[in-house]
PDB file of C-alpha atoms in Angstrom:
ATOM      1  CA  UNK A   1      -0.011  -0.009   0.133  1.00 44.00           C
ATOM      2  CA  UNK A   2       1.048   3.540  -0.835  1.00 50.00           C
ATOM      3  CA  UNK A   3       2.537   5.655   2.255  1.00 52.00           C
ATOM      4  CA  UNK A   4       1.595   9.307   2.547  1.00 54.00           C
ATOM      5  CA  UNK A   5       1.155  10.799  -0.653  1.00 58.00           C
ATOM      6  CA  UNK A   6       4.004  13.369  -1.745  1.00 60.00           C
ATOM      7  CA  UNK A   7       2.234  16.878  -1.954  1.00 82.00           C
ATOM      8  CA  UNK A   8      -0.744  15.965   0.282  1.00 95.00           C
ATOM      9  CA  UNK A   9      -3.065  18.981  -0.141  1.00 97.00           C
ATOM     10  CA  UNK A  10      -1.752  20.131  -3.127  1.00 97.00           C
ATOM     11  CA  UNK A  11      -4.108  21.487  -5.784  1.00 97.00           C
ATOM     12  CA  UNK A  12      -4.051  23.241  -9.055  1.00 97.00           C
ATOM     13  CA  UNK A  13      -8.012  23.271  -9.936  1.00 98.00           C
ATOM     14  CA  UNK A  14     -11.231  23.119  -8.415  1.00 98.00           C
ATOM     15  CA  UNK A  15     -14.521  22.220 -10.039  1.00 98.00           C
ATOM     16  CA  UNK A  16     -17.342  24.274  -8.271  1.00 98.00           C
ATOM     17  CA  UNK A  17     -21.198  24.570  -9.685  1.00 98.00           C
ATOM     18  CA  UNK A  18     -23.597  27.758  -9.360  1.00 98.00           C
ATOM     19  CA  UNK A  19     -26.704  27.783  -7.046  1.00 97.00           C
ATOM     20  CA  UNK A  20     -29.915  26.853  -8.749  1.00 95.00           C
ATOM     21  CA  UNK A  21     -32.800  29.011  -7.706  1.00 95.00           C
ATOM     22  CA  UNK A  22     -34.579  25.532  -7.060  1.00 94.00           C
ATOM     23  CA  UNK A  23     -32.173  24.939  -4.282  1.00 94.00           C
ATOM     24  CA  UNK A  24     -34.230  27.008  -1.746  1.00 89.00           C
ATOM     25  CA  UNK A  25     -37.225  25.350  -1.729  1.00 87.00           C
ATOM     26  CA  UNK A  26     -36.180  21.653  -3.271  1.00 81.00           C
ATOM     27  CA  UNK A  27     -32.997  20.875  -2.361  1.00 80.00           C
ATOM     28  CA  UNK A  28     -33.117  17.792   0.069  1.00 79.00           C
ATOM     29  CA  UNK A  29     -32.531  18.259   4.096  1.00 78.00           C
ATOM     30  CA  UNK A  30     -32.426  16.310   7.302  1.00 69.00           C
ATOM     31  CA  UNK A  31     -34.410  19.080   8.920  1.00 67.00           C
ATOM     32  CA  UNK A  32     -37.302  21.816   8.008  1.00 59.00           C
ATOM     33  CA  UNK A  33     -35.640  25.006   7.144  1.00 74.00           C
ATOM     34  CA  UNK A  34     -35.743  28.320   5.270  1.00 86.00           C
ATOM     35  CA  UNK A  35     -32.765  28.848   3.244  1.00 90.00           C
ATOM     36  CA  UNK A  36     -32.234  32.717   2.150  1.00 93.00           C
ATOM     37  CA  UNK A  37     -31.359  31.778  -1.528  1.00 94.00           C
ATOM     38  CA  UNK A  38     -29.670  35.101  -2.209  1.00 96.00           C
ATOM     39  CA  UNK A  39     -27.610  35.121   0.972  1.00 96.00           C
ATOM     40  CA  UNK A  40     -26.605  31.367  -0.125  1.00 95.00           C
ATOM     41  CA  UNK A  41     -25.683  32.784  -3.518  1.00 97.00           C
ATOM     42  CA  UNK A  42     -23.441  35.476  -1.702  1.00 97.00           C
ATOM     43  CA  UNK A  43     -21.778  32.940   0.133  1.00 97.00           C
ATOM     44  CA  UNK A  44     -20.986  30.685  -2.601  1.00 97.00           C
ATOM     45  CA  UNK A  45     -19.459  33.505  -4.387  1.00 98.00           C
ATOM     46  CA  UNK A  46     -17.202  34.346  -1.426  1.00 98.00           C
ATOM     47  CA  UNK A  47     -16.146  30.493  -1.415  1.00 98.00           C
ATOM     48  CA  UNK A  48     -15.496  30.354  -4.879  1.00 98.00           C
ATOM     49  CA  UNK A  49     -13.771  33.750  -4.779  1.00 98.00           C
ATOM     50  CA  UNK A  50     -11.353  32.621  -1.993  1.00 98.00           C
ATOM     51  CA  UNK A  51     -10.535  29.557  -4.254  1.00 98.00           C
ATOM     52  CA  UNK A  52      -9.640  31.342  -7.511  1.00 98.00           C
ATOM     53  CA  UNK A  53      -8.522  34.921  -6.249  1.00 98.00           C
ATOM     54  CA  UNK A  54      -6.867  34.431  -2.918  1.00 98.00           C
ATOM     55  CA  UNK A  55      -5.510  30.979  -3.481  1.00 98.00           C
ATOM     56  CA  UNK A  56      -4.934  31.015  -6.994  1.00 97.00           C
ATOM     57  CA  UNK A  57      -6.310  28.029  -8.149  1.00 98.00           C
ATOM     58  CA  UNK A  58      -7.945  27.362 -11.787  1.00 98.00           C
ATOM     59  CA  UNK A  59     -11.410  27.307 -11.047  1.00 98.00           C
ATOM     60  CA  UNK A  60     -13.941  25.487 -13.307  1.00 98.00           C
ATOM     61  CA  UNK A  61     -17.704  26.812 -12.940  1.00 98.00           C
ATOM     62  CA  UNK A  62     -19.973  24.418 -13.859  1.00 98.00           C
ATOM     63  CA  UNK A  63     -23.666  25.985 -14.608  1.00 98.00           C
ATOM     64  CA  UNK A  64     -26.534  25.745 -12.261  1.00 97.00           C
ATOM     65  CA  UNK A  65     -29.346  23.163 -13.327  1.00 97.00           C
ATOM     66  CA  UNK A  66     -32.686  24.121 -12.184  1.00 97.00           C
ATOM     67  CA  UNK A  67     -33.949  20.294 -12.336  1.00 97.00           C
ATOM     68  CA  UNK A  68     -31.143  19.455  -9.793  1.00 96.00           C
ATOM     69  CA  UNK A  69     -31.786  21.790  -6.657  1.00 95.00           C
ATOM     70  CA  UNK A  70     -28.537  20.252  -4.792  1.00 96.00           C
ATOM     71  CA  UNK A  71     -26.140  20.109  -7.590  1.00 97.00           C
ATOM     72  CA  UNK A  72     -23.894  22.873  -5.872  1.00 97.00           C
ATOM     73  CA  UNK A  73     -22.640  20.270  -3.663  1.00 97.00           C
ATOM     74  CA  UNK A  74     -20.507  18.872  -6.377  1.00 98.00           C
ATOM     75  CA  UNK A  75     -18.193  16.911  -3.877  1.00 98.00           C
ATOM     76  CA  UNK A  76     -21.012  13.963  -3.809  1.00 98.00           C
ATOM     77  CA  UNK A  77     -20.679  13.181  -7.451  1.00 98.00           C
ATOM     78  CA  UNK A  78     -17.144  12.267  -7.690  1.00 98.00           C
ATOM     79  CA  UNK A  79     -13.853  11.411  -5.746  1.00 98.00           C
ATOM     80  CA  UNK A  80     -10.671  12.464  -7.473  1.00 98.00           C
ATOM     81  CA  UNK A  81      -6.948  11.199  -5.873  1.00 97.00           C
ATOM     82  CA  UNK A  82      -3.990  11.714  -7.846  1.00 95.00           C
ATOM     83  CA  UNK A  83      -4.563  11.153 -11.868  1.00 95.00           C
ATOM     84  CA  UNK A  84      -7.912   9.006 -11.102  1.00 97.00           C
ATOM     85  CA  UNK A  85     -11.310  10.025 -11.065  1.00 98.00           C
ATOM     86  CA  UNK A  86     -14.401   7.846  -9.471  1.00 98.00           C
ATOM     87  CA  UNK A  87     -17.832   9.267 -10.740  1.00 98.00           C
ATOM     88  CA  UNK A  88     -20.091   8.256  -8.009  1.00 98.00           C
ATOM     89  CA  UNK A  89     -23.520   7.107  -7.868  1.00 98.00           C
ATOM     90  CA  UNK A  90     -25.083   9.319  -5.232  1.00 98.00           C
ATOM     91  CA  UNK A  91     -27.410   7.763  -2.712  1.00 96.00           C
ATOM     92  CA  UNK A  92     -30.211  10.200  -3.086  1.00 95.00           C
ATOM     93  CA  UNK A  93     -32.066   9.255  -6.428  1.00 96.00           C
ATOM     94  CA  UNK A  94     -32.586  13.019  -7.276  1.00 95.00           C
ATOM     95  CA  UNK A  95     -29.158  13.448  -7.401  1.00 96.00           C
ATOM     96  CA  UNK A  96     -28.049  11.090  -9.867  1.00 97.00           C
ATOM     97  CA  UNK A  97     -28.098  13.146 -12.851  1.00 98.00           C
ATOM     98  CA  UNK A  98     -25.689  15.315 -11.006  1.00 98.00           C
ATOM     99  CA  UNK A  99     -22.754  13.352 -12.138  1.00 98.00           C
ATOM    100  CA  UNK A 100     -23.411  14.196 -15.919  1.00 98.00           C
ATOM    101  CA  UNK A 101     -21.648  17.552 -15.683  1.00 98.00           C
ATOM    102  CA  UNK A 102     -19.012  16.463 -13.529  1.00 98.00           C
ATOM    103  CA  UNK A 103     -18.094  13.868 -15.798  1.00 98.00           C
ATOM    104  CA  UNK A 104     -17.666  16.155 -18.771  1.00 97.00           C
ATOM    105  CA  UNK A 105     -15.461  18.319 -16.678  1.00 98.00           C
ATOM    106  CA  UNK A 106     -13.186  15.295 -15.647  1.00 97.00           C
ATOM    107  CA  UNK A 107     -12.755  14.346 -19.290  1.00 97.00           C
ATOM    108  CA  UNK A 108     -11.912  17.619 -19.890  1.00 96.00           C
ATOM    109  CA  UNK A 109      -9.199  17.296 -17.335  1.00 97.00           C
ATOM    110  CA  UNK A 110      -7.694  13.982 -18.771  1.00 95.00           C
ATOM    111  CA  UNK A 111      -8.238  12.375 -15.543  1.00 96.00           C
ATOM    112  CA  UNK A 112      -8.332   8.427 -15.439  1.00 96.00           C
ATOM    113  CA  UNK A 113     -11.992   8.231 -15.188  1.00 97.00           C
ATOM    114  CA  UNK A 114     -14.026   5.141 -13.554  1.00 97.00           C
ATOM    115  CA  UNK A 115     -17.477   5.037 -13.499  1.00 96.00           C
ATOM    116  CA  UNK A 116     -19.761   3.300 -10.747  1.00 97.00           C
ATOM    117  CA  UNK A 117     -22.641   1.748 -12.804  1.00 95.00           C
ATOM    118  CA  UNK A 118     -23.507  -1.161 -10.495  1.00 97.00           C
ATOM    119  CA  UNK A 119     -27.001  -0.435  -9.541  1.00 97.00           C
ATOM    120  CA  UNK A 120     -26.494  -1.880  -6.150  1.00 98.00           C
ATOM    121  CA  UNK A 121     -23.870   0.504  -5.243  1.00 98.00           C
ATOM    122  CA  UNK A 122     -24.332   4.166  -3.714  1.00 98.00           C
ATOM    123  CA  UNK A 123     -21.647   6.491  -2.748  1.00 98.00           C
ATOM    124  CA  UNK A 124     -21.410  10.252  -1.903  1.00 98.00           C
ATOM    125  CA  UNK A 125     -18.303  11.868  -1.797  1.00 98.00           C
ATOM    126  CA  UNK A 126     -19.087  13.425   1.477  1.00 98.00           C
ATOM    127  CA  UNK A 127     -18.676  10.149   3.118  1.00 98.00           C
ATOM    128  CA  UNK A 128     -15.022   9.694   1.540  1.00 98.00           C
ATOM    129  CA  UNK A 129     -12.232  10.968   3.850  1.00 98.00           C
ATOM    130  CA  UNK A 130      -8.472  10.650   2.092  1.00 98.00           C
ATOM    131  CA  UNK A 131      -5.730  11.124   4.661  1.00 98.00           C
ATOM    132  CA  UNK A 132      -3.004  10.847   2.183  1.00 97.00           C
ATOM    133  CA  UNK A 133      -2.301   7.684   3.099  1.00 97.00           C
ATOM    134  CA  UNK A 134      -5.961   5.774   3.043  1.00 98.00           C
ATOM    135  CA  UNK A 135      -9.265   6.325   2.515  1.00 98.00           C
ATOM    136  CA  UNK A 136     -12.208   6.157   4.986  1.00 98.00           C
ATOM    137  CA  UNK A 137     -15.558   5.549   3.702  1.00 98.00           C
ATOM    138  CA  UNK A 138     -18.681   6.362   5.821  1.00 98.00           C
ATOM    139  CA  UNK A 139     -21.439   3.824   5.528  1.00 98.00           C
ATOM    140  CA  UNK A 140     -24.422   6.215   5.847  1.00 97.00           C
ATOM    141  CA  UNK A 141     -27.670   6.661   4.545  1.00 95.00           C
ATOM    142  CA  UNK A 142     -26.272   7.918   1.384  1.00 97.00           C
ATOM    143  CA  UNK A 143     -23.365   5.174   0.942  1.00 98.00           C
ATOM    144  CA  UNK A 144     -23.427   1.731   1.315  1.00 98.00           C
ATOM    145  CA  UNK A 145     -20.873  -1.296   1.414  1.00 98.00           C
ATOM    146  CA  UNK A 146     -20.980  -2.001  -2.468  1.00 98.00           C
ATOM    147  CA  UNK A 147     -20.121   1.762  -3.018  1.00 98.00           C
ATOM    148  CA  UNK A 148     -16.951   1.410  -0.783  1.00 98.00           C
ATOM    149  CA  UNK A 149     -15.791  -1.655  -2.454  1.00 98.00           C
ATOM    150  CA  UNK A 150     -15.982  -0.110  -6.053  1.00 98.00           C
ATOM    151  CA  UNK A 151     -13.985   2.943  -4.550  1.00 98.00           C
ATOM    152  CA  UNK A 152     -11.428   0.196  -3.307  1.00 98.00           C
ATOM    153  CA  UNK A 153     -11.260  -0.888  -6.925  1.00 98.00           C
ATOM    154  CA  UNK A 154     -10.748   2.395  -8.496  1.00 98.00           C
ATOM    155  CA  UNK A 155      -7.895   3.157  -5.921  1.00 98.00           C
ATOM    156  CA  UNK A 156      -5.994   0.242  -5.557  1.00 97.00           C
ATOM    157  CA  UNK A 157      -2.722   1.674  -4.289  1.00 96.00           C
ATOM    158  CA  UNK A 158      -4.482   3.144  -0.968  1.00 97.00           C
ATOM    159  CA  UNK A 159      -6.042   0.693   1.899  1.00 97.00           C
ATOM    160  CA  UNK A 160      -9.960   1.697   2.239  1.00 98.00           C
ATOM    161  CA  UNK A 161     -11.659   1.306   5.573  1.00 98.00           C
ATOM    162  CA  UNK A 162     -15.515   1.878   5.908  1.00 98.00           C
ATOM    163  CA  UNK A 163     -16.577   3.651   9.278  1.00 98.00           C
ATOM    164  CA  UNK A 164     -20.443   3.241  10.266  1.00 97.00           C
ATOM    165  CA  UNK A 165     -22.211   6.776  10.588  1.00 97.00           C
ATOM    166  CA  UNK A 166     -24.937   6.559  12.842  1.00 92.00           C
ATOM    167  CA  UNK A 167     -25.357  10.515  13.160  1.00 89.00           C
ATOM    168  CA  UNK A 168     -25.705  13.079  10.808  1.00 89.00           C
ATOM    169  CA  UNK A 169     -25.536  12.915   6.805  1.00 92.00           C
ATOM    170  CA  UNK A 170     -22.171  12.520   5.725  1.00 97.00           C
ATOM    171  CA  UNK A 171     -18.965  11.013   7.760  1.00 98.00           C
ATOM    172  CA  UNK A 172     -17.411  14.548   6.681  1.00 98.00           C
ATOM    173  CA  UNK A 173     -20.506  15.920   8.619  1.00 97.00           C
ATOM    174  CA  UNK A 174     -18.243  15.732  11.844  1.00 97.00           C
ATOM    175  CA  UNK A 175     -14.728  15.316  10.491  1.00 98.00           C
ATOM    176  CA  UNK A 176     -11.955  16.417   8.152  1.00 98.00           C
ATOM    177  CA  UNK A 177      -8.393  16.740   7.574  1.00 98.00           C
ATOM    178  CA  UNK A 178      -6.506  19.965   9.087  1.00 98.00           C
ATOM    179  CA  UNK A 179      -3.122  18.890   7.686  1.00 97.00           C
ATOM    180  CA  UNK A 180      -0.856  15.997   7.283  1.00 96.00           C
ATOM    181  CA  UNK A 181      -1.729  13.354   9.604  1.00 97.00           C
ATOM    182  CA  UNK A 182      -4.083  15.771  11.245  1.00 98.00           C
ATOM    183  CA  UNK A 183      -8.147  14.769  11.731  1.00 98.00           C
ATOM    184  CA  UNK A 184     -10.399  17.687  12.911  1.00 98.00           C
ATOM    185  CA  UNK A 185     -13.238  16.119  14.647  1.00 98.00           C
ATOM    186  CA  UNK A 186     -16.368  17.285  16.242  1.00 98.00           C
ATOM    187  CA  UNK A 187     -17.170  16.623  20.212  1.00 98.00           C
ATOM    188  CA  UNK A 188     -20.140  14.664  19.805  1.00 97.00           C
ATOM    189  CA  UNK A 189     -20.321  11.101  21.017  1.00 97.00           C
ATOM    190  CA  UNK A 190     -20.874   9.843  17.593  1.00 96.00           C
ATOM    191  CA  UNK A 191     -17.986  11.644  15.912  1.00 97.00           C
ATOM    192  CA  UNK A 192     -15.606  10.322  18.572  1.00 97.00           C
ATOM    193  CA  UNK A 193     -16.714   6.618  18.205  1.00 97.00           C
ATOM    194  CA  UNK A 194     -16.170   7.314  14.308  1.00 97.00           C
ATOM    195  CA  UNK A 195     -12.706   8.619  15.074  1.00 98.00           C
ATOM    196  CA  UNK A 196     -12.025   5.593  17.689  1.00 98.00           C
ATOM    197  CA  UNK A 197     -13.015   3.033  14.645  1.00 97.00           C
ATOM    198  CA  UNK A 198     -10.740   5.010  11.974  1.00 98.00           C
ATOM    199  CA  UNK A 199      -7.734   4.997  14.814  1.00 97.00           C
ATOM    200  CA  UNK A 200      -8.494   1.191  15.215  1.00 97.00           C
ATOM    201  CA  UNK A 201      -8.548   0.899  11.403  1.00 96.00           C
ATOM    202  CA  UNK A 202      -5.206   2.169  10.622  1.00 97.00           C
ATOM    203  CA  UNK A 203      -1.716   1.585  10.765  1.00 95.00           C
ATOM    204  CA  UNK A 204      -0.762   5.070  11.151  1.00 95.00           C
ATOM    205  CA  UNK A 205      -1.485   7.133  14.350  1.00 96.00           C
ATOM    206  CA  UNK A 206      -3.170  10.391  13.756  1.00 97.00           C
ATOM    207  CA  UNK A 207      -3.180  13.609  15.612  1.00 97.00           C
ATOM    208  CA  UNK A 208      -6.390  15.114  16.064  1.00 98.00           C
ATOM    209  CA  UNK A 209      -7.885  18.696  16.738  1.00 98.00           C
ATOM    210  CA  UNK A 210     -11.192  18.760  18.607  1.00 98.00           C
ATOM    211  CA  UNK A 211     -13.860  21.414  17.844  1.00 98.00           C
ATOM    212  CA  UNK A 212     -16.769  22.135  19.962  1.00 98.00           C
ATOM    213  CA  UNK A 213     -19.257  21.778  17.120  1.00 97.00           C
ATOM    214  CA  UNK A 214     -19.593  18.833  14.434  1.00 97.00           C
ATOM    215  CA  UNK A 215     -20.162  20.891  11.581  1.00 96.00           C
ATOM    216  CA  UNK A 216     -17.474  23.334  12.135  1.00 98.00           C
ATOM    217  CA  UNK A 217     -15.111  19.986  11.849  1.00 98.00           C
ATOM    218  CA  UNK A 218     -15.785  20.328   8.341  1.00 98.00           C
ATOM    219  CA  UNK A 219     -12.441  22.157   6.817  1.00 98.00           C
ATOM    220  CA  UNK A 220     -11.081  22.520   3.479  1.00 98.00           C
ATOM    221  CA  UNK A 221      -6.915  21.721   3.466  1.00 98.00           C
ATOM    222  CA  UNK A 222      -4.966  22.794   1.089  1.00 98.00           C
ATOM    223  CA  UNK A 223      -0.970  22.749   0.769  1.00 97.00           C
ATOM    224  CA  UNK A 224      -0.013  25.134  -1.791  1.00 97.00           C
ATOM    225  CA  UNK A 225       3.362  26.249  -3.016  1.00 92.00           C
ATOM    226  CA  UNK A 226       3.049  29.962  -2.645  1.00 89.00           C
ATOM    227  CA  UNK A 227       0.809  29.833   0.377  1.00 95.00           C
ATOM    228  CA  UNK A 228       1.869  26.542   2.403  1.00 96.00           C
ATOM    229  CA  UNK A 229      -0.791  25.068   4.724  1.00 97.00           C
ATOM    230  CA  UNK A 230      -4.039  26.870   4.145  1.00 98.00           C
ATOM    231  CA  UNK A 231      -7.390  26.064   5.876  1.00 98.00           C
ATOM    232  CA  UNK A 232     -10.944  27.234   5.077  1.00 98.00           C
ATOM    233  CA  UNK A 233     -13.150  26.878   8.352  1.00 98.00           C
ATOM    234  CA  UNK A 234     -16.247  28.327   9.982  1.00 97.00           C
ATOM    235  CA  UNK A 235     -16.486  31.998  10.891  1.00 97.00           C
ATOM    236  CA  UNK A 236     -16.717  33.427  14.545  1.00 97.00           C
ATOM    237  CA  UNK A 237     -20.162  34.390  13.991  1.00 97.00           C
ATOM    238  CA  UNK A 238     -21.124  31.156  12.980  1.00 96.00           C
ATOM    239  CA  UNK A 239     -19.184  29.285  15.762  1.00 97.00           C
ATOM    240  CA  UNK A 240     -17.104  31.214  17.836  1.00 98.00           C
ATOM    241  CA  UNK A 241     -15.943  28.239  20.274  1.00 98.00           C
ATOM    242  CA  UNK A 242     -14.909  26.251  17.428  1.00 98.00           C
ATOM    243  CA  UNK A 243     -13.144  28.930  15.225  1.00 98.00           C
ATOM    244  CA  UNK A 244     -11.288  30.290  18.358  1.00 98.00           C
ATOM    245  CA  UNK A 245      -9.549  26.304  18.471  1.00 98.00           C
ATOM    246  CA  UNK A 246      -8.247  26.841  14.620  1.00 98.00           C
ATOM    247  CA  UNK A 247      -6.246  29.496  15.974  1.00 97.00           C
ATOM    248  CA  UNK A 248      -4.219  26.831  17.509  1.00 96.00           C
ATOM    249  CA  UNK A 249      -2.865  26.033  13.948  1.00 97.00           C
ATOM    250  CA  UNK A 250       0.057  28.602  14.004  1.00 96.00           C
ATOM    251  CA  UNK A 251       1.691  27.308  10.837  1.00 95.00           C
ATOM    252  CA  UNK A 252      -1.648  27.579   8.784  1.00 97.00           C
ATOM    253  CA  UNK A 253      -2.975  30.521   6.567  1.00 98.00           C
ATOM    254  CA  UNK A 254      -6.562  30.184   8.280  1.00 98.00           C
ATOM    255  CA  UNK A 255      -9.506  31.594   6.075  1.00 98.00           C
ATOM    256  CA  UNK A 256     -12.722  31.573   7.394  1.00 98.00           C
ATOM    257  CA  UNK A 257     -15.810  31.199   5.051  1.00 98.00           C
ATOM    258  CA  UNK A 258     -19.275  31.651   6.036  1.00 97.00           C
ATOM    259  CA  UNK A 259     -21.800  28.489   5.288  1.00 95.00           C
ATOM    260  CA  UNK A 260     -24.529  29.698   7.037  1.00 93.00           C
ATOM    261  CA  UNK A 261     -27.154  29.184   4.281  1.00 92.00           C
ATOM    262  CA  UNK A 262     -26.115  26.158   2.622  1.00 92.00           C
ATOM    263  CA  UNK A 263     -25.554  24.160   6.148  1.00 91.00           C
ATOM    264  CA  UNK A 264     -29.359  24.562   6.732  1.00 90.00           C
ATOM    265  CA  UNK A 265     -29.849  21.883   3.698  1.00 83.00           C
ATOM    266  CA  UNK A 266     -26.805  19.883   5.197  1.00 87.00           C
ATOM    267  CA  UNK A 267     -24.181  21.252   3.061  1.00 90.00           C
ATOM    268  CA  UNK A 268     -20.520  21.677   4.539  1.00 96.00           C
ATOM    269  CA  UNK A 269     -17.470  23.586   3.277  1.00 98.00           C
ATOM    270  CA  UNK A 270     -15.871  20.510   1.466  1.00 98.00           C
ATOM    271  CA  UNK A 271     -18.970  19.987  -0.335  1.00 97.00           C
ATOM    272  CA  UNK A 272     -19.090  22.742  -2.557  1.00 98.00           C
ATOM    273  CA  UNK A 273     -15.749  21.861  -4.352  1.00 98.00           C
ATOM    274  CA  UNK A 274     -13.727  18.937  -6.041  1.00 98.00           C
ATOM    275  CA  UNK A 275     -10.402  19.459  -5.968  1.00 98.00           C
ATOM    276  CA  UNK A 276      -7.769  18.304  -8.014  1.00 98.00           C
ATOM    277  CA  UNK A 277      -3.904  18.236  -8.504  1.00 97.00           C
ATOM    278  CA  UNK A 278      -3.155  18.722 -12.436  1.00 91.00           C
ATOM    279  CA  UNK A 279       0.258  17.715 -12.942  1.00 77.00           C
ATOM    280  CA  UNK A 280       1.747  20.042 -16.013  1.00 62.00           C
ATOM    281  CA  UNK A 281       2.512  17.929 -18.956  1.00 58.00           C
ATOM    282  CA  UNK A 282       6.466  17.534 -19.405  1.00 43.00           C
TER     283      UNK A 282
END
């Protein structure tokens, strides 16, 4: 099995997708909530602006599709590692067509594309945590064992372990990578049970950064040549206590990004982009 990936967190491209007006009324959600569409769109514009202008990634912006109210959450449609991309089969049937635009975008980047065609398989990218050494796949309402097996077939160089998700929508609803070997984890009992399973499954000893709020544990980590360690995380306005915890990461460029409206429909920071490291052709 592969060791830690050289350049973990090094990305050159990001795929994002605009928010359709249908998101406010028709996007899936675990709890009844009213979404302010214009505020959600402004938040998303800031998020995309950070990727494009502040961090200098080449951002591929896919158009919104009104028939796909959840389409802004591009993470669920594909898992990309190195030069390989797995087109997923999202667990919610209403989201399956989201993969079509994603497939076209990834093809244009000349990645090796695997398709999840097995009708017994489901997998949302929000359930996939890549640590640089291995994959953890949450078995949730949206992702099943067969989906995890197909991911393992697509990324044969890495160990793949499954983790039951008993609380929240996805595995990354309460955890993410905060740096090489560093897992950011929420404080709830289900989050810590999941972390314990991950630690038991792995040959590697991960460090952890615990934040009071589960959803605040969803962060976007990058290691960029011109910026060093970068972390997009919750704002102090949303989660003041969790935002304070990130200040411990003295070596990181910390970028608070608001996600208040998309969070009402179970969206998190990682949900809104697919990050890719596209090596220049020699």
